[in-house]
Protein backbone atom coordinates (compact mmCIF):
# COMPACT_ATOMS: atom_id res chain seq x y z
CA UNK A 1 0.00 0.00 0.00
CA UNK A 2 3.00 2.30 -0.47
CA UNK A 3 1.35 3.42 -3.71
CA UNK A 4 -1.37 5.47 -1.98
CA UNK A 5 -1.22 9.02 -3.35
CA UNK A 6 -1.75 11.84 -0.88
CA UNK A 7 -3.40 14.74 -2.70
CA UNK A 8 -2.05 18.27 -2.29
CA UNK A 9 -4.15 21.44 -2.01
CA UNK A 10 -4.29 22.03 -5.77
CA UNK A 11 -5.22 18.41 -6.51
CA UNK A 12 -7.92 18.45 -3.84
CA UNK A 13 -9.42 21.60 -5.40
CA UNK A 14 -9.59 19.84 -8.78
CA UNK A 15 -11.14 16.72 -7.25
CA UNK A 16 -13.68 18.88 -5.43
CA UNK A 17 -14.67 20.42 -8.77
CA UNK A 18 -15.05 17.01 -10.45
CA UNK A 19 -17.18 15.88 -7.51
CA UNK A 20 -19.38 18.98 -7.69
CA UNK A 21 -19.96 18.43 -11.41
CA UNK A 22 -20.80 14.76 -10.87
CA UNK A 23 -23.35 15.67 -8.18
CA UNK A 24 -25.03 17.95 -10.74
CA UNK A 25 -25.41 15.00 -13.13
CA UNK A 26 -27.53 13.16 -10.55
CA UNK A 27 -29.60 16.30 -9.96
CA UNK A 28 -30.33 16.39 -13.69
CA UNK A 29 -31.33 12.70 -13.62
CA UNK A 30 -33.74 13.05 -10.70
CA UNK A 31 -36.62 14.14 -12.93
CA UNK A 32 -35.50 12.05 -15.92
CA UNK A 33 -35.46 8.52 -14.45
CA UNK A 34 -39.07 7.30 -14.51
CA UNK A 35 -40.85 4.09 -15.55
CA UNK A 36 -40.99 3.65 -19.31
CA UNK A 37 -37.52 4.90 -20.21
CA UNK A 38 -34.71 2.59 -21.29
CA UNK A 39 -31.37 2.27 -19.57
CA UNK A 40 -29.75 3.30 -22.86
CA UNK A 41 -31.70 6.56 -22.75
CA UNK A 42 -30.19 7.20 -19.30
CA UNK A 43 -26.73 6.47 -20.71
CA UNK A 44 -27.17 8.80 -23.69
CA UNK A 45 -28.66 11.62 -21.60
CA UNK A 46 -25.73 11.47 -19.16
CA UNK A 47 -23.12 11.35 -21.91
CA UNK A 48 -24.61 14.41 -23.60
CA UNK A 49 -24.86 16.31 -20.31
CA UNK A 50 -21.29 15.55 -19.18
CA UNK A 51 -19.73 16.33 -22.55
CA UNK A 52 -21.86 19.25 -23.75
CA UNK A 53 -23.10 20.96 -20.59
CA UNK A 54 -20.20 20.32 -18.22
CA UNK A 55 -17.32 20.17 -20.77
CA UNK A 56 -16.05 17.12 -18.93
CA UNK A 57 -15.30 13.50 -19.81
CA UNK A 58 -17.28 10.39 -18.84
CA UNK A 59 -14.36 8.46 -17.33
CA UNK A 60 -15.96 4.99 -17.59
CA UNK A 61 -16.24 5.08 -21.38
CA UNK A 62 -13.37 3.08 -22.84
CA UNK A 63 -12.11 2.00 -19.40
CA UNK A 64 -11.25 -1.74 -19.50
CA UNK A 65 -12.95 -1.86 -22.93
CA UNK A 66 -16.34 -0.71 -21.58
CA UNK A 67 -18.42 1.06 -24.26
CA UNK A 68 -20.81 3.10 -22.13
CA UNK A 69 -20.63 6.07 -19.74
CA UNK A 70 -22.34 4.46 -16.75
CA UNK A 71 -23.69 1.27 -15.18
CA UNK A 72 -27.43 0.71 -14.73
CA UNK A 73 -28.09 -2.10 -12.24
CA UNK A 74 -31.75 -3.05 -11.79
CA UNK A 75 -33.26 -5.18 -9.00
CA UNK A 76 -31.13 -8.35 -8.60
CA UNK A 77 -28.21 -6.81 -10.54
CA UNK A 78 -25.47 -6.15 -7.97
CA UNK A 79 -23.24 -3.97 -10.15
CA UNK A 80 -21.89 -3.32 -13.66
CA UNK A 81 -25.28 -3.54 -15.37
CA UNK A 82 -24.88 -2.61 -19.04
CA UNK A 83 -27.30 -0.05 -20.57
CA UNK A 84 -29.59 -1.51 -23.25
CA UNK A 85 -32.06 -0.06 -25.74
CA UNK A 86 -34.65 -2.72 -24.88
CA UNK A 87 -34.24 -2.64 -21.08
CA UNK A 88 -37.21 -0.54 -19.95
CA UNK A 89 -37.73 0.63 -16.37
CA UNK A 90 -40.87 -0.81 -14.79
CA UNK A 91 -43.00 0.79 -12.03
CA UNK A 92 -41.76 -1.64 -9.32
CA UNK A 93 -38.04 -1.47 -10.16
CA UNK A 94 -35.12 -0.17 -8.14
CA UNK A 95 -32.08 0.90 -10.15
CA UNK A 96 -28.54 1.92 -9.27
CA UNK A 97 -26.91 4.42 -11.60
CA UNK A 98 -23.10 4.48 -11.22
CA UNK A 99 -21.27 7.33 -12.97
CA UNK A 100 -17.69 8.56 -13.20
CA UNK A 101 -16.59 11.99 -14.42
CA UNK A 102 -13.17 13.40 -15.20
CA UNK A 103 -12.42 17.13 -15.36
CA UNK A 104 -8.94 18.64 -15.57
CA UNK A 105 -7.32 15.24 -15.11
CA UNK A 106 -9.13 14.22 -11.90
CA UNK A 107 -11.93 11.69 -11.53
CA UNK A 108 -14.98 11.54 -9.25
CA UNK A 109 -17.09 8.39 -8.84
CA UNK A 110 -20.55 8.09 -7.32
CA UNK A 111 -23.74 6.07 -7.55
CA UNK A 112 -27.35 6.64 -6.53
CA UNK A 113 -30.36 4.38 -6.20
CA UNK A 114 -33.59 5.42 -7.93
CA UNK A 115 -36.79 3.85 -6.61
CA UNK A 116 -39.74 3.59 -8.97
CA UNK A 117 -43.19 4.61 -7.65
CA UNK A 118 -44.61 1.10 -7.12
CA UNK A 119 -41.48 -0.49 -5.58
CA UNK A 120 -42.28 -2.70 -2.60
CA UNK A 121 -41.76 -1.59 1.02
CA UNK A 122 -38.99 -4.22 1.36
CA UNK A 123 -37.22 -2.86 -1.73
CA UNK A 124 -37.46 0.68 -0.35
CA UNK A 125 -36.09 -0.49 3.00
CA UNK A 126 -33.12 -2.20 1.30
CA UNK A 127 -32.29 1.01 -0.58
CA UNK A 128 -32.53 3.13 2.59
CA UNK A 129 -30.52 0.69 4.70
CA UNK A 130 -27.79 0.45 2.03
CA UNK A 131 -27.53 4.23 1.90
CA UNK A 132 -27.32 4.38 5.68
CA UNK A 133 -24.67 1.63 5.72
CA UNK A 134 -22.52 3.73 3.37
CA UNK A 135 -22.87 6.69 5.74
CA UNK A 136 -21.96 4.54 8.75
CA UNK A 137 -18.72 3.82 6.87
CA UNK A 138 -18.16 7.43 5.88
CA UNK A 139 -18.58 8.61 9.48
CA UNK A 140 -15.55 6.52 10.50
CA UNK A 141 -13.22 8.52 8.23
CA UNK A 142 -10.60 10.66 9.94
CA UNK A 143 -6.81 10.68 10.20
CA UNK A 144 -5.65 7.78 12.38
CA UNK A 145 -8.73 5.64 11.73
CA UNK A 146 -8.29 2.45 9.68
CA UNK A 147 -9.95 0.96 6.63
CA UNK A 148 -11.09 -1.84 8.94
CA UNK A 149 -13.11 0.71 10.92
CA UNK A 150 -15.01 1.61 7.72
CA UNK A 151 -15.64 -1.99 6.69
CA UNK A 152 -16.69 -3.04 10.18
CA UNK A 153 -19.24 -0.22 10.49
CA UNK A 154 -20.80 -1.03 7.11
CA UNK A 155 -20.89 -4.77 7.78
CA UNK A 156 -22.44 -4.30 11.23
CA UNK A 157 -25.17 -2.01 9.90
CA UNK A 158 -26.02 -4.31 6.98
CA UNK A 159 -25.98 -7.59 8.88
CA UNK A 160 -27.90 -6.22 11.87
CA UNK A 161 -30.68 -5.38 9.40
CA UNK A 162 -30.68 -8.92 8.03
CA UNK A 163 -28.69 -8.34 4.83
CA UNK A 164 -25.41 -9.66 3.45
CA UNK A 165 -22.43 -7.68 2.16
CA UNK A 166 -20.96 -8.50 -1.26
CA UNK A 167 -17.28 -9.41 -0.75
CA UNK A 168 -15.96 -9.53 -4.32
CA UNK A 169 -16.15 -5.78 -5.01
CA UNK A 170 -14.85 -2.90 -2.95
CA UNK A 171 -14.20 0.81 -2.85
CA UNK A 172 -10.90 2.15 -4.15
CA UNK A 173 -8.48 5.01 -4.12
CA UNK A 174 -9.23 7.58 -6.83
CA UNK A 175 -7.57 10.62 -8.37
CA UNK A 176 -5.85 10.88 -11.74
CA UNK A 177 -6.79 7.22 -12.21
CA UNK A 178 -10.21 5.74 -11.56
CA UNK A 179 -8.76 2.87 -9.54
CA UNK A 180 -5.84 3.63 -7.23
CA UNK A 181 -4.68 2.13 -3.93
CA UNK A 182 -6.02 1.38 -1.40
CA UNK A 183 -8.83 -1.15 -1.74
CA UNK A 184 -11.68 -0.23 0.61
CA UNK A 185 -13.50 -3.37 1.80
CA UNK A 186 -17.09 -3.10 3.04
CA UNK A 187 -16.55 -5.67 5.78
CA UNK A 188 -13.74 -6.12 8.27
CA UNK A 189 -12.39 -5.67 11.77
CA UNK A 190 -11.98 -2.40 13.64
CA UNK A 191 -8.38 -1.25 14.02
CA UNK A 192 -7.13 -3.38 11.12
CA UNK A 193 -5.83 -2.35 7.72
CA UNK A 194 -4.38 0.83 6.27
CA UNK A 195 -4.29 3.85 8.59
CA UNK A 196 -6.01 6.89 7.08
CA UNK A 197 -4.05 10.08 6.47
CA UNK A 198 -5.11 13.61 5.56
CA UNK A 199 -5.19 14.02 1.77
CA UNK A 200 -6.22 10.46 0.92
CA UNK A 201 -9.15 10.16 -1.50
CA UNK A 202 -11.17 6.99 -2.06
CA UNK A 203 -14.65 5.68 -2.71
CA UNK A 204 -16.96 3.95 -0.25
CA UNK A 205 -19.53 1.95 -2.24
CA UNK A 206 -21.16 -0.98 -0.41
CA UNK A 207 -23.26 -3.48 -2.35
CA UNK A 208 -25.83 -4.98 -0.01
CA UNK A 209 -27.96 -8.04 -0.83
CA UNK A 210 -31.43 -8.80 0.48
CA UNK A 211 -30.56 -12.49 0.52
CA UNK A 212 -27.24 -14.33 0.46
CA UNK A 213 -23.90 -12.79 -0.46
CA UNK A 214 -23.26 -15.16 -3.40
CA UNK A 215 -23.11 -13.54 -6.83
CA UNK A 216 -22.36 -14.53 -10.41
CA UNK A 217 -21.34 -12.72 -13.59
CA UNK A 218 -23.59 -13.07 -16.63
CA UNK A 219 -22.39 -14.16 -20.07
CA UNK A 220 -21.86 -10.55 -21.20
CA UNK A 221 -18.79 -10.51 -18.93
CA UNK A 222 -19.98 -7.38 -17.07
CA UNK A 223 -23.37 -7.78 -15.38
CA UNK A 224 -23.13 -9.17 -11.83
CA UNK A 225 -26.30 -10.62 -10.26
CA UNK A 226 -27.31 -12.23 -6.97
CA UNK A 227 -27.30 -16.03 -7.22
CA UNK A 228 -30.59 -16.28 -5.31
CA UNK A 229 -32.18 -13.59 -7.54
CA UNK A 230 -33.02 -11.45 -4.52
CA UNK A 231 -32.63 -7.68 -4.68
CA UNK A 232 -29.33 -5.84 -4.31
CA UNK A 233 -28.62 -2.15 -3.73
CA UNK A 234 -25.54 0.06 -3.76
CA UNK A 235 -24.59 3.57 -2.66
CA UNK A 236 -21.32 5.30 -3.47
CA UNK A 237 -19.51 8.54 -2.75
CA UNK A 238 -15.96 9.81 -3.26
CA UNK A 239 -14.40 10.79 0.07
CA UNK A 240 -11.50 13.03 1.10
CA UNK A 241 -9.73 12.53 4.44
CA UNK A 242 -9.46 16.01 5.98
CA UNK A 243 -7.51 17.29 8.96
CA UNK A 244 -10.59 16.99 11.19
CA UNK A 245 -12.42 14.06 9.55
CA UNK A 246 -13.88 13.74 6.08
CA UNK A 247 -15.37 15.64 3.17
CA UNK A 248 -17.78 13.99 0.73
CA UNK A 249 -16.58 15.30 -2.62
CA UNK A 250 -19.63 14.01 -4.52
CA UNK A 251 -22.24 15.21 -1.98
CA UNK A 252 -25.55 16.00 -3.66
CA UNK A 253 -27.80 18.97 -2.91
CA UNK A 254 -30.48 16.87 -1.22
CA UNK A 255 -27.86 15.49 1.19
CA UNK A 256 -26.57 18.83 2.45
mmCIF file of C-alpha atoms in Angstrom, residues 5-134:
data_model
loop_
_atom_site.group_PDB
_atom_site.id
_atom_site.type_symbol
_atom_site.label_atom_id
_atom_site.label_comp_id
_atom_site.label_asym_id
_atom_site.label_seq_id
_atom_site.Cartn_x
_atom_site.Cartn_y
_atom_site.Cartn_z
ATOM 1 C CA UNK A 5 -1.223 9.017 -3.354
ATOM 2 C CA UNK A 6 -1.750 11.843 -0.877
ATOM 3 C CA UNK A 7 -3.399 14.743 -2.703
ATOM 4 C CA UNK A 8 -2.047 18.271 -2.293
ATOM 5 C CA UNK A 9 -4.146 21.444 -2.005
ATOM 6 C CA UNK A 10 -4.288 22.027 -5.768
ATOM 7 C CA UNK A 11 -5.220 18.413 -6.510
ATOM 8 C CA UNK A 12 -7.921 18.448 -3.840
ATOM 9 C CA UNK A 13 -9.419 21.600 -5.395
ATOM 10 C CA UNK A 14 -9.588 19.836 -8.778
ATOM 11 C CA UNK A 15 -11.138 16.720 -7.249
ATOM 12 C CA UNK A 16 -13.676 18.878 -5.433
ATOM 13 C CA UNK A 17 -14.675 20.422 -8.775
ATOM 14 C CA UNK A 18 -15.051 17.007 -10.445
ATOM 15 C CA UNK A 19 -17.178 15.876 -7.510
ATOM 16 C CA UNK A 20 -19.378 18.975 -7.691
ATOM 17 C CA UNK A 21 -19.963 18.431 -11.412
ATOM 18 C CA UNK A 22 -20.805 14.763 -10.871
ATOM 19 C CA UNK A 23 -23.348 15.675 -8.184
ATOM 20 C CA UNK A 24 -25.029 17.949 -10.738
ATOM 21 C CA UNK A 25 -25.414 14.999 -13.131
ATOM 22 C CA UNK A 26 -27.533 13.160 -10.551
ATOM 23 C CA UNK A 27 -29.604 16.299 -9.962
ATOM 24 C CA UNK A 28 -30.328 16.393 -13.691
ATOM 25 C CA UNK A 29 -31.325 12.697 -13.622
ATOM 26 C CA UNK A 30 -33.741 13.051 -10.699
ATOM 27 C CA UNK A 31 -36.620 14.143 -12.930
ATOM 28 C CA UNK A 32 -35.499 12.046 -15.924
ATOM 29 C CA UNK A 33 -35.458 8.521 -14.448
ATOM 30 C CA UNK A 34 -39.068 7.300 -14.511
ATOM 31 C CA UNK A 35 -40.848 4.087 -15.550
ATOM 32 C CA UNK A 36 -40.988 3.647 -19.308
ATOM 33 C CA UNK A 37 -37.517 4.902 -20.215
ATOM 34 C CA UNK A 38 -34.712 2.586 -21.287
ATOM 35 C CA UNK A 39 -31.369 2.265 -19.567
ATOM 36 C CA UNK A 40 -29.748 3.296 -22.862
ATOM 37 C CA UNK A 41 -31.700 6.560 -22.750
ATOM 38 C CA UNK A 42 -30.191 7.205 -19.304
ATOM 39 C CA UNK A 43 -26.728 6.474 -20.710
ATOM 40 C CA UNK A 44 -27.167 8.800 -23.690
ATOM 41 C CA UNK A 45 -28.660 11.616 -21.603
ATOM 42 C CA UNK A 46 -25.733 11.469 -19.156
ATOM 43 C CA UNK A 47 -23.122 11.351 -21.913
ATOM 44 C CA UNK A 48 -24.615 14.413 -23.604
ATOM 45 C CA UNK A 49 -24.857 16.306 -20.305
ATOM 46 C CA UNK A 50 -21.286 15.549 -19.176
ATOM 47 C CA UNK A 51 -19.732 16.329 -22.554
ATOM 48 C CA UNK A 52 -21.859 19.252 -23.754
ATOM 49 C CA UNK A 53 -23.101 20.965 -20.585
ATOM 50 C CA UNK A 54 -20.195 20.318 -18.219
ATOM 51 C CA UNK A 55 -17.321 20.173 -20.773
ATOM 52 C CA UNK A 56 -16.048 17.123 -18.931
ATOM 53 C CA UNK A 57 -15.298 13.497 -19.811
ATOM 54 C CA UNK A 58 -17.281 10.392 -18.839
ATOM 55 C CA UNK A 59 -14.365 8.455 -17.334
ATOM 56 C CA UNK A 60 -15.956 4.991 -17.586
ATOM 57 C CA UNK A 61 -16.242 5.083 -21.384
ATOM 58 C CA UNK A 62 -13.365 3.080 -22.842
ATOM 59 C CA UNK A 63 -12.106 2.004 -19.398
ATOM 60 C CA UNK A 64 -11.253 -1.737 -19.504
ATOM 61 C CA UNK A 65 -12.946 -1.857 -22.925
ATOM 62 C CA UNK A 66 -16.337 -0.708 -21.582
ATOM 63 C CA UNK A 67 -18.417 1.062 -24.258
ATOM 64 C CA UNK A 68 -20.815 3.103 -22.130
ATOM 65 C CA UNK A 69 -20.628 6.073 -19.737
ATOM 66 C CA UNK A 70 -22.342 4.456 -16.749
ATOM 67 C CA UNK A 71 -23.692 1.267 -15.184
ATOM 68 C CA UNK A 72 -27.426 0.710 -14.735
ATOM 69 C CA UNK A 73 -28.087 -2.095 -12.240
ATOM 70 C CA UNK A 74 -31.747 -3.052 -11.794
ATOM 71 C CA UNK A 75 -33.259 -5.176 -9.001
ATOM 72 C CA UNK A 76 -31.129 -8.347 -8.599
ATOM 73 C CA UNK A 77 -28.212 -6.812 -10.545
ATOM 74 C CA UNK A 78 -25.470 -6.151 -7.968
ATOM 75 C CA UNK A 79 -23.236 -3.967 -10.151
ATOM 76 C CA UNK A 80 -21.885 -3.318 -13.660
ATOM 77 C CA UNK A 81 -25.279 -3.540 -15.367
ATOM 78 C CA UNK A 82 -24.882 -2.614 -19.043
ATOM 79 C CA UNK A 83 -27.300 -0.046 -20.572
ATOM 80 C CA UNK A 84 -29.593 -1.513 -23.252
ATOM 81 C CA UNK A 85 -32.057 -0.055 -25.740
ATOM 82 C CA UNK A 86 -34.654 -2.715 -24.882
ATOM 83 C CA UNK A 87 -34.238 -2.644 -21.083
ATOM 84 C CA UNK A 88 -37.209 -0.541 -19.952
ATOM 85 C CA UNK A 89 -37.734 0.627 -16.374
ATOM 86 C CA UNK A 90 -40.870 -0.814 -14.793
ATOM 87 C CA UNK A 91 -42.997 0.788 -12.028
ATOM 88 C CA UNK A 92 -41.764 -1.642 -9.318
ATOM 89 C CA UNK A 93 -38.039 -1.475 -10.160
ATOM 90 C CA UNK A 94 -35.123 -0.170 -8.141
ATOM 91 C CA UNK A 95 -32.076 0.899 -10.150
ATOM 92 C CA UNK A 96 -28.536 1.918 -9.266
ATOM 93 C CA UNK A 97 -26.906 4.419 -11.603
ATOM 94 C CA UNK A 98 -23.102 4.478 -11.221
ATOM 95 C CA UNK A 99 -21.274 7.334 -12.973
ATOM 96 C CA UNK A 100 -17.691 8.555 -13.199
ATOM 97 C CA UNK A 101 -16.594 11.985 -14.423
ATOM 98 C CA UNK A 102 -13.168 13.401 -15.200
ATOM 99 C CA UNK A 103 -12.415 17.125 -15.357
ATOM 100 C CA UNK A 104 -8.938 18.644 -15.574
ATOM 101 C CA UNK A 105 -7.323 15.237 -15.111
ATOM 102 C CA UNK A 106 -9.131 14.222 -11.899
ATOM 103 C CA UNK A 107 -11.931 11.694 -11.528
ATOM 104 C CA UNK A 108 -14.978 11.537 -9.254
ATOM 105 C CA UNK A 109 -17.088 8.388 -8.840
ATOM 106 C CA UNK A 110 -20.555 8.090 -7.318
ATOM 107 C CA UNK A 111 -23.744 6.068 -7.554
ATOM 108 C CA UNK A 112 -27.345 6.636 -6.530
ATOM 109 C CA UNK A 113 -30.357 4.382 -6.195
ATOM 110 C CA UNK A 114 -33.588 5.416 -7.929
ATOM 111 C CA UNK A 115 -36.789 3.855 -6.607
ATOM 112 C CA UNK A 116 -39.740 3.594 -8.971
ATOM 113 C CA UNK A 117 -43.192 4.607 -7.649
ATOM 114 C CA UNK A 118 -44.606 1.100 -7.119
ATOM 115 C CA UNK A 119 -41.476 -0.489 -5.581
ATOM 116 C CA UNK A 120 -42.282 -2.697 -2.598
ATOM 117 C CA UNK A 121 -41.762 -1.585 1.015
ATOM 118 C CA UNK A 122 -38.989 -4.220 1.357
ATOM 119 C CA UNK A 123 -37.224 -2.860 -1.733
ATOM 120 C CA UNK A 124 -37.457 0.680 -0.351
ATOM 121 C CA UNK A 125 -36.086 -0.492 3.000
ATOM 122 C CA UNK A 126 -33.116 -2.196 1.305
ATOM 123 C CA UNK A 127 -32.287 1.012 -0.576
ATOM 124 C CA UNK A 128 -32.530 3.129 2.585
ATOM 125 C CA UNK A 129 -30.521 0.685 4.697
ATOM 126 C CA UNK A 130 -27.787 0.446 2.032
ATOM 127 C CA UNK A 131 -27.530 4.233 1.896
ATOM 128 C CA UNK A 132 -27.320 4.379 5.684
ATOM 129 C CA UNK A 133 -24.674 1.626 5.716
ATOM 130 C CA UNK A 134 -22.524 3.725 3.368
#
